[in-house]
PDB file of C-alpha atoms in Angstrom:
ATOM      1  CA  UNK I   1      -9.421 -40.843   6.209  1.00  0.00           C
ATOM      2  CA  UNK I   2     -10.043 -37.138   6.333  1.00  0.00           C
ATOM      3  CA  UNK I   3      -9.318 -34.612   9.064  1.00  0.00           C
ATOM      4  CA  UNK I   4      -9.134 -30.894   9.712  1.00  0.00           C
ATOM      5  CA  UNK I   5      -6.841 -28.803  11.831  1.00  0.00           C
ATOM      6  CA  UNK I   6      -7.848 -25.394  13.075  1.00  0.00           C
ATOM      7  CA  UNK I   7      -4.948 -23.210  14.119  1.00  0.00           C
ATOM      8  CA  UNK I   8      -5.705 -21.242  17.227  1.00  0.00           C
ATOM      9  CA  UNK I   9      -8.346 -22.244  19.743  1.00  0.00           C
ATOM     10  CA  UNK I  10      -9.001 -18.604  20.653  1.00  0.00           C
ATOM     11  CA  UNK I  11      -8.868 -15.488  18.518  1.00  0.00           C
ATOM     12  CA  UNK I  12      -9.458 -11.969  19.762  1.00  0.00           C
ATOM     13  CA  UNK I  13     -10.226  -9.250  17.235  1.00  0.00           C
ATOM     14  CA  UNK I  14     -11.198  -5.632  17.545  1.00  0.00           C
ATOM     15  CA  UNK I  15     -14.536  -4.508  16.223  1.00  0.00           C
ATOM     16  CA  UNK I  16     -14.022  -3.434  12.617  1.00  0.00           C
ATOM     17  CA  UNK I  17     -10.834  -5.453  12.175  1.00  0.00           C
ATOM     18  CA  UNK I  18     -10.242  -8.369   9.845  1.00  0.00           C
ATOM     19  CA  UNK I  19     -11.313 -11.786  11.053  1.00  0.00           C
ATOM     20  CA  UNK I  20      -9.083 -14.637   9.857  1.00  0.00           C
ATOM     21  CA  UNK I  21      -9.657 -18.189  11.032  1.00  0.00           C
ATOM     22  CA  UNK I  22      -7.331 -20.863   9.728  1.00  0.00           C
ATOM     23  CA  UNK I  23      -8.289 -24.355   8.666  1.00  0.00           C
ATOM     24  CA  UNK I  24      -6.134 -26.982   7.007  1.00  0.00           C
ATOM     25  CA  UNK I  25      -7.525 -30.267   5.830  1.00  0.00           C
ATOM     26  CA  UNK I  26      -6.290 -33.707   5.004  1.00  0.00           C
ATOM     27  CA  UNK I  27      -8.192 -35.852   2.563  1.00  0.00           C
ATOM     28  CA  UNK I  28      -7.345 -38.668   0.190  1.00  0.00           C
ATOM     29  CA  UNK I  29     -10.015 -37.539  -2.256  1.00  0.00           C
ATOM     30  CA  UNK I  30     -11.343 -34.113  -3.273  1.00  0.00           C
ATOM     31  CA  UNK I  31     -13.089 -32.887  -0.174  1.00  0.00           C
ATOM     32  CA  UNK I  32     -16.270 -31.108   0.684  1.00  0.00           C
ATOM     33  CA  UNK I  33     -15.406 -28.345   3.157  1.00  0.00           C
ATOM     34  CA  UNK I  34     -17.620 -26.430   5.521  1.00  0.00           C
ATOM     35  CA  UNK I  35     -17.534 -23.706   8.104  1.00  0.00           C
ATOM     36  CA  UNK I  36     -20.122 -23.814  10.873  1.00  0.00           C
ATOM     37  CA  UNK I  37     -20.776 -21.243  13.597  1.00  0.00           C
ATOM     38  CA  UNK I  38     -22.064 -21.979  17.073  1.00  0.00           C
ATOM     39  CA  UNK I  39     -23.429 -19.141  19.162  1.00  0.00           C
ATOM     40  CA  UNK I  40     -23.619 -19.655  22.923  1.00  0.00           C
ATOM     41  CA  UNK I  41     -26.170 -22.298  23.898  1.00  0.00           C
ATOM     42  CA  UNK I  42     -27.226 -22.821  20.322  1.00  0.00           C
ATOM     43  CA  UNK I  43     -26.778 -25.425  17.610  1.00  0.00           C
ATOM     44  CA  UNK I  44     -24.509 -25.406  14.590  1.00  0.00           C
ATOM     45  CA  UNK I  45     -25.331 -23.072  11.744  1.00  0.00           C
ATOM     46  CA  UNK I  46     -23.772 -23.412   8.310  1.00  0.00           C
ATOM     47  CA  UNK I  47     -21.770 -20.349   7.290  1.00  0.00           C
ATOM     48  CA  UNK I  48     -20.576 -21.597   3.919  1.00  0.00           C
ATOM     49  CA  UNK I  49     -19.521 -24.688   2.018  1.00  0.00           C
ATOM     50  CA  UNK I  50     -17.118 -25.683  -0.747  1.00  0.00           C
ATOM     51  CA  UNK I  51     -18.232 -28.481  -3.038  1.00  0.00           C
ATOM     52  CA  UNK I  52     -15.757 -28.282  -5.956  1.00  0.00           C
ATOM     53  CA  UNK I  53     -17.296 -25.296  -7.694  1.00  0.00           C
ATOM     54  CA  UNK I  54     -15.774 -21.826  -7.243  1.00  0.00           C
ATOM     55  CA  UNK I  55     -12.719 -21.770  -5.001  1.00  0.00           C
ATOM     56  CA  UNK I  56     -13.811 -18.522  -3.340  1.00  0.00           C
ATOM     57  CA  UNK I  57     -16.986 -19.196  -1.443  1.00  0.00           C
ATOM     58  CA  UNK I  58     -19.205 -16.513   0.008  1.00  0.00           C
ATOM     59  CA  UNK I  59     -21.364 -17.270   2.980  1.00  0.00           C
ATOM     60  CA  UNK I  60     -23.753 -15.607   5.345  1.00  0.00           C
ATOM     61  CA  UNK I  61     -23.016 -12.633   7.578  1.00  0.00           C
ATOM     62  CA  UNK I  62     -20.242 -11.331   5.299  1.00  0.00           C
ATOM     63  CA  UNK I  63     -17.955 -14.330   5.699  1.00  0.00           C
ATOM     64  CA  UNK I  64     -16.052 -15.937   2.881  1.00  0.00           C
ATOM     65  CA  UNK I  65     -13.498 -18.695   2.509  1.00  0.00           C
ATOM     66  CA  UNK I  66     -11.010 -19.663  -0.147  1.00  0.00           C
ATOM     67  CA  UNK I  67     -10.181 -23.232  -1.072  1.00  0.00           C
ATOM     68  CA  UNK I  68      -6.475 -23.598  -1.842  1.00  0.00           C
ATOM     69  CA  UNK I  69      -5.640 -27.097  -2.935  1.00  0.00           C
ATOM     70  CA  UNK I  70      -1.892 -26.464  -3.054  1.00  0.00           C
ATOM     71  CA  UNK I  71      -1.939 -25.404   0.586  1.00  0.00           C
ATOM     72  CA  UNK I  72      -4.727 -27.811   1.649  1.00  0.00           C
ATOM     73  CA  UNK I  73      -6.371 -24.848   3.311  1.00  0.00           C
ATOM     74  CA  UNK I  74      -9.827 -23.388   3.656  1.00  0.00           C
ATOM     75  CA  UNK I  75      -9.367 -20.251   5.752  1.00  0.00           C
ATOM     76  CA  UNK I  76     -12.371 -18.184   6.781  1.00  0.00           C
ATOM     77  CA  UNK I  77     -12.297 -14.402   6.597  1.00  0.00           C
ATOM     78  CA  UNK I  78     -14.494 -11.417   7.224  1.00  0.00           C
ATOM     79  CA  UNK I  79     -13.224  -7.917   6.410  1.00  0.00           C
ATOM     80  CA  UNK I  80     -14.782  -6.154   9.382  1.00  0.00           C
ATOM     81  CA  UNK I  81     -15.714  -7.847  12.645  1.00  0.00           C
ATOM     82  CA  UNK I  82     -18.965  -7.068  14.419  1.00  0.00           C
ATOM     83  CA  UNK I  83     -19.707  -7.688  18.071  1.00  0.00           C
ATOM     84  CA  UNK I  84     -22.314 -10.207  16.926  1.00  0.00           C
ATOM     85  CA  UNK I  85     -19.562 -12.352  15.374  1.00  0.00           C
ATOM     86  CA  UNK I  86     -18.493 -13.527  18.825  1.00  0.00           C
ATOM     87  CA  UNK I  87     -19.026 -17.273  18.666  1.00  0.00           C
ATOM     88  CA  UNK I  88     -17.234 -20.554  18.122  1.00  0.00           C
ATOM     89  CA  UNK I  89     -16.363 -21.462  14.563  1.00  0.00           C
ATOM     90  CA  UNK I  90     -15.841 -24.990  13.312  1.00  0.00           C
ATOM     91  CA  UNK I  91     -14.236 -26.124  10.108  1.00  0.00           C
ATOM     92  CA  UNK I  92     -15.399 -29.505   8.837  1.00  0.00           C
ATOM     93  CA  UNK I  93     -14.558 -31.892   6.002  1.00  0.00           C
ATOM     94  CA  UNK I  94     -16.434 -34.653   4.261  1.00  0.00           C
ATOM     95  CA  UNK I  95     -15.464 -36.888   1.361  1.00  0.00           C
ATOM     96  CA  UNK I  96     -18.907 -37.144  -0.199  1.00  0.00           C
ATOM     97  CA  UNK I  97     -22.277 -35.473  -0.228  1.00  0.00           C
ATOM     98  CA  UNK I  98     -23.874 -37.889   2.183  1.00  0.00           C
ATOM     99  CA  UNK I  99     -21.042 -38.884   4.455  1.00  0.00           C
ATOM    100  CA  UNK I 100     -20.149 -37.891   7.947  1.00  0.00           C
ATOM    101  CA  UNK I 101     -18.484 -34.617   8.779  1.00  0.00           C
ATOM    102  CA  UNK I 102     -15.140 -34.552  10.527  1.00  0.00           C
ATOM    103  CA  UNK I 103     -14.952 -31.398  12.614  1.00  0.00           C
ATOM    104  CA  UNK I 104     -11.979 -29.390  13.718  1.00  0.00           C
ATOM    105  CA  UNK I 105     -11.501 -28.508  17.360  1.00  0.00           C
ATOM    106  CA  UNK I 106     -13.077 -25.107  16.888  1.00  0.00           C
ATOM    107  CA  UNK I 107     -11.913 -21.518  17.261  1.00  0.00           C
ATOM    108  CA  UNK I 108     -13.522 -19.252  19.816  1.00  0.00           C
ATOM    109  CA  UNK I 109     -13.770 -15.696  18.515  1.00  0.00           C
ATOM    110  CA  UNK I 110     -13.932 -12.789  20.925  1.00  0.00           C
ATOM    111  CA  UNK I 111     -14.693  -9.335  19.549  1.00  0.00           C
ATOM    112  CA  UNK I 112     -13.534  -6.369  21.589  1.00  0.00           C
ATOM    113  CA  UNK I 113     -14.915  -2.837  21.277  1.00  0.00           C
TER     114      UNK I 113
ATOM    115  CA  UNK X   1     -37.782 -22.414   6.599  1.00  0.00           C
ATOM    116  CA  UNK X   2     -37.667 -26.124   7.419  1.00  0.00           C
ATOM    117  CA  UNK X   3     -35.589 -27.059  10.412  1.00  0.00           C
ATOM    118  CA  UNK X   4     -34.448 -29.994  12.463  1.00  0.00           C
ATOM    119  CA  UNK X   5     -36.107 -30.082  15.867  1.00  0.00           C
ATOM    120  CA  UNK X   6     -34.848 -31.911  18.931  1.00  0.00           C
ATOM    121  CA  UNK X   7     -36.414 -32.802  22.252  1.00  0.00           C
ATOM    122  CA  UNK X   8     -35.777 -32.506  25.090  1.00  0.00           C
ATOM    123  CA  UNK X   9     -33.556 -29.463  25.118  1.00  0.00           C
ATOM    124  CA  UNK X  10     -32.098 -30.568  28.427  1.00  0.00           C
ATOM    125  CA  UNK X  11     -32.334 -33.850  30.305  1.00  0.00           C
ATOM    126  CA  UNK X  12     -30.872 -34.740  33.664  1.00  0.00           C
ATOM    127  CA  UNK X  13     -30.646 -38.409  34.508  1.00  0.00           C
ATOM    128  CA  UNK X  14     -29.074 -40.740  37.008  1.00  0.00           C
ATOM    129  CA  UNK X  15     -26.176 -42.961  36.002  1.00  0.00           C
ATOM    130  CA  UNK X  16     -27.438 -46.303  34.737  1.00  0.00           C
ATOM    131  CA  UNK X  17     -30.765 -44.979  33.502  1.00  0.00           C
ATOM    132  CA  UNK X  18     -31.964 -45.235  29.915  1.00  0.00           C
ATOM    133  CA  UNK X  19     -32.304 -42.055  27.916  1.00  0.00           C
ATOM    134  CA  UNK X  20     -34.048 -41.436  24.614  1.00  0.00           C
ATOM    135  CA  UNK X  21     -33.290 -38.301  22.654  1.00  0.00           C
ATOM    136  CA  UNK X  22     -35.706 -37.414  19.900  1.00  0.00           C
ATOM    137  CA  UNK X  23     -35.267 -35.635  16.622  1.00  0.00           C
ATOM    138  CA  UNK X  24     -37.555 -34.659  13.787  1.00  0.00           C
ATOM    139  CA  UNK X  25     -35.397 -34.241  10.671  1.00  0.00           C
ATOM    140  CA  UNK X  26     -36.367 -32.094   7.707  1.00  0.00           C
ATOM    141  CA  UNK X  27     -39.131 -33.960   5.936  1.00  0.00           C
ATOM    142  CA  UNK X  28     -37.604 -34.626   2.488  1.00  0.00           C
ATOM    143  CA  UNK X  29     -34.149 -35.475   3.797  1.00  0.00           C
ATOM    144  CA  UNK X  30     -32.791 -38.976   3.416  1.00  0.00           C
ATOM    145  CA  UNK X  31     -29.713 -39.093   5.630  1.00  0.00           C
ATOM    146  CA  UNK X  32     -29.756 -38.671   9.363  1.00  0.00           C
ATOM    147  CA  UNK X  33     -26.981 -38.280  11.891  1.00  0.00           C
ATOM    148  CA  UNK X  34     -26.214 -37.966  15.547  1.00  0.00           C
ATOM    149  CA  UNK X  35     -23.213 -36.028  16.769  1.00  0.00           C
ATOM    150  CA  UNK X  36     -22.159 -35.174  20.273  1.00  0.00           C
ATOM    151  CA  UNK X  37     -20.115 -32.422  21.843  1.00  0.00           C
ATOM    152  CA  UNK X  38     -18.668 -32.905  25.290  1.00  0.00           C
ATOM    153  CA  UNK X  39     -18.301 -29.567  27.045  1.00  0.00           C
ATOM    154  CA  UNK X  40     -15.257 -27.734  25.743  1.00  0.00           C
ATOM    155  CA  UNK X  41     -14.430 -30.347  23.142  1.00  0.00           C
ATOM    156  CA  UNK X  42     -14.954 -30.781  19.428  1.00  0.00           C
ATOM    157  CA  UNK X  43     -18.111 -32.035  17.786  1.00  0.00           C
ATOM    158  CA  UNK X  44     -17.824 -35.805  17.260  1.00  0.00           C
ATOM    159  CA  UNK X  45     -19.625 -38.036  14.812  1.00  0.00           C
ATOM    160  CA  UNK X  46     -21.638 -40.841  16.379  1.00  0.00           C
ATOM    161  CA  UNK X  47     -23.728 -42.460  13.673  1.00  0.00           C
ATOM    162  CA  UNK X  48     -25.304 -42.000  10.272  1.00  0.00           C
ATOM    163  CA  UNK X  49     -28.570 -43.582   9.176  1.00  0.00           C
ATOM    164  CA  UNK X  50     -29.958 -44.135   5.688  1.00  0.00           C
ATOM    165  CA  UNK X  51     -32.704 -46.274   4.261  1.00  0.00           C
ATOM    166  CA  UNK X  52     -33.727 -47.457   7.706  1.00  0.00           C
ATOM    167  CA  UNK X  53     -30.369 -48.748   8.712  1.00  0.00           C
ATOM    168  CA  UNK X  54     -27.092 -47.563  10.130  1.00  0.00           C
ATOM    169  CA  UNK X  55     -24.715 -46.630   7.302  1.00  0.00           C
ATOM    170  CA  UNK X  56     -21.741 -45.766   9.457  1.00  0.00           C
ATOM    171  CA  UNK X  57     -20.899 -45.514  13.140  1.00  0.00           C
ATOM    172  CA  UNK X  58     -17.936 -44.339  15.133  1.00  0.00           C
ATOM    173  CA  UNK X  59     -16.083 -46.228  17.836  1.00  0.00           C
ATOM    174  CA  UNK X  60     -17.965 -44.118  20.373  1.00  0.00           C
ATOM    175  CA  UNK X  61     -21.218 -45.703  19.233  1.00  0.00           C
ATOM    176  CA  UNK X  62     -20.942 -48.903  21.213  1.00  0.00           C
ATOM    177  CA  UNK X  63     -23.594 -51.401  22.259  1.00  0.00           C
ATOM    178  CA  UNK X  64     -25.030 -48.927  24.758  1.00  0.00           C
ATOM    179  CA  UNK X  65     -26.234 -46.765  21.886  1.00  0.00           C
ATOM    180  CA  UNK X  66     -28.971 -47.430  19.367  1.00  0.00           C
ATOM    181  CA  UNK X  67     -30.880 -45.428  16.805  1.00  0.00           C
ATOM    182  CA  UNK X  68     -34.315 -45.874  15.375  1.00  0.00           C
ATOM    183  CA  UNK X  69     -36.691 -44.237  12.969  1.00  0.00           C
ATOM    184  CA  UNK X  70     -39.910 -45.614  14.390  1.00  0.00           C
ATOM    185  CA  UNK X  71     -42.557 -43.820  12.371  1.00  0.00           C
ATOM    186  CA  UNK X  72     -41.074 -42.149   9.321  1.00  0.00           C
ATOM    187  CA  UNK X  73     -40.720 -38.762  10.954  1.00  0.00           C
ATOM    188  CA  UNK X  74     -38.911 -39.203  14.259  1.00  0.00           C
ATOM    189  CA  UNK X  75     -35.288 -40.254  14.581  1.00  0.00           C
ATOM    190  CA  UNK X  76     -34.254 -41.323  18.057  1.00  0.00           C
ATOM    191  CA  UNK X  77     -31.014 -41.961  19.883  1.00  0.00           C
ATOM    192  CA  UNK X  78     -31.215 -44.313  22.848  1.00  0.00           C
ATOM    193  CA  UNK X  79     -28.541 -44.706  25.462  1.00  0.00           C
ATOM    194  CA  UNK X  80     -29.325 -47.892  27.327  1.00  0.00           C
ATOM    195  CA  UNK X  81     -27.425 -47.386  30.565  1.00  0.00           C
ATOM    196  CA  UNK X  82     -25.987 -43.921  30.894  1.00  0.00           C
ATOM    197  CA  UNK X  83     -22.525 -43.246  32.239  1.00  0.00           C
ATOM    198  CA  UNK X  84     -21.093 -40.031  33.618  1.00  0.00           C
ATOM    199  CA  UNK X  85     -19.014 -39.611  30.477  1.00  0.00           C
ATOM    200  CA  UNK X  86     -22.157 -39.585  28.335  1.00  0.00           C
ATOM    201  CA  UNK X  87     -22.842 -36.071  29.594  1.00  0.00           C
ATOM    202  CA  UNK X  88     -22.704 -33.944  26.470  1.00  0.00           C
ATOM    203  CA  UNK X  89     -24.710 -31.957  23.973  1.00  0.00           C
ATOM    204  CA  UNK X  90     -26.194 -34.292  21.387  1.00  0.00           C
ATOM    205  CA  UNK X  91     -26.939 -32.896  17.953  1.00  0.00           C
ATOM    206  CA  UNK X  92     -29.183 -34.433  15.365  1.00  0.00           C
ATOM    207  CA  UNK X  93     -28.659 -33.544  11.710  1.00  0.00           C
ATOM    208  CA  UNK X  94     -30.192 -34.377   8.364  1.00  0.00           C
ATOM    209  CA  UNK X  95     -29.049 -34.119   4.769  1.00  0.00           C
ATOM    210  CA  UNK X  96     -30.770 -34.366   1.409  1.00  0.00           C
ATOM    211  CA  UNK X  97     -27.574 -35.537  -0.346  1.00  0.00           C
ATOM    212  CA  UNK X  98     -26.374 -32.025  -1.120  1.00  0.00           C
ATOM    213  CA  UNK X  99     -23.570 -32.417   1.368  1.00  0.00           C
ATOM    214  CA  UNK X 100     -25.041 -29.780   3.646  1.00  0.00           C
ATOM    215  CA  UNK X 101     -26.017 -31.030   7.054  1.00  0.00           C
ATOM    216  CA  UNK X 102     -28.770 -29.182   8.855  1.00  0.00           C
ATOM    217  CA  UNK X 103     -28.352 -29.394  12.615  1.00  0.00           C
ATOM    218  CA  UNK X 104     -30.881 -29.168  15.372  1.00  0.00           C
ATOM    219  CA  UNK X 105     -30.412 -26.976  18.432  1.00  0.00           C
ATOM    220  CA  UNK X 106     -29.147 -29.919  20.444  1.00  0.00           C
ATOM    221  CA  UNK X 107     -30.183 -31.865  23.515  1.00  0.00           C
ATOM    222  CA  UNK X 108     -28.043 -31.361  26.571  1.00  0.00           C
ATOM    223  CA  UNK X 109     -27.692 -34.553  28.579  1.00  0.00           C
ATOM    224  CA  UNK X 110     -26.436 -34.371  32.151  1.00  0.00           C
ATOM    225  CA  UNK X 111     -25.699 -37.671  33.865  1.00  0.00           C
ATOM    226  CA  UNK X 112     -25.382 -37.524  37.641  1.00  0.00           C
TER     227      UNK X 112
END
């Protein structure tokens, strides 16, 4: 079975500061890994995905994530936070291209001026 | 850009009533899913559907739940007799076997 753990349910960052959201996964087979963002009262939007190609994955809105097999991690970063980045971010894992996603508990990001 | 659409966006119902949530997946997608998110909690997998049958379901997806693809475009989730704890946001998703799930905006169900 696969699972993900997101460290920190709430993160507060200053506008312009680095955003770092941590995700560690557990999987018995090479995983597919995803980061989704959920803005208030909206659905889930894919930020980026790792599917065994490049370990550094670039996504939308300036976000990127690095797959580190040795650390079983897939942390999400953005060099400079914008006010519009305030949202909830979910890390998710799947073991195949058609299977279900297992989501982490989510990290709420607050951006302060 | 193609998208997954869900209706209704919000439904309020009395406990014990039947509810049907509707979804129109992206047209060339083959795999369909329902997830739910209870307020303040993580997004949970309910069921996946492929080739006109359930391919996997979670322990949440008990006999009160059913899914159907009645006409080749719609994908519905039925809750036969709603309970208070069914109050949640329900998300439909579809996938063309790339591993990327496309989610709808969600249907908020409130059971009174």
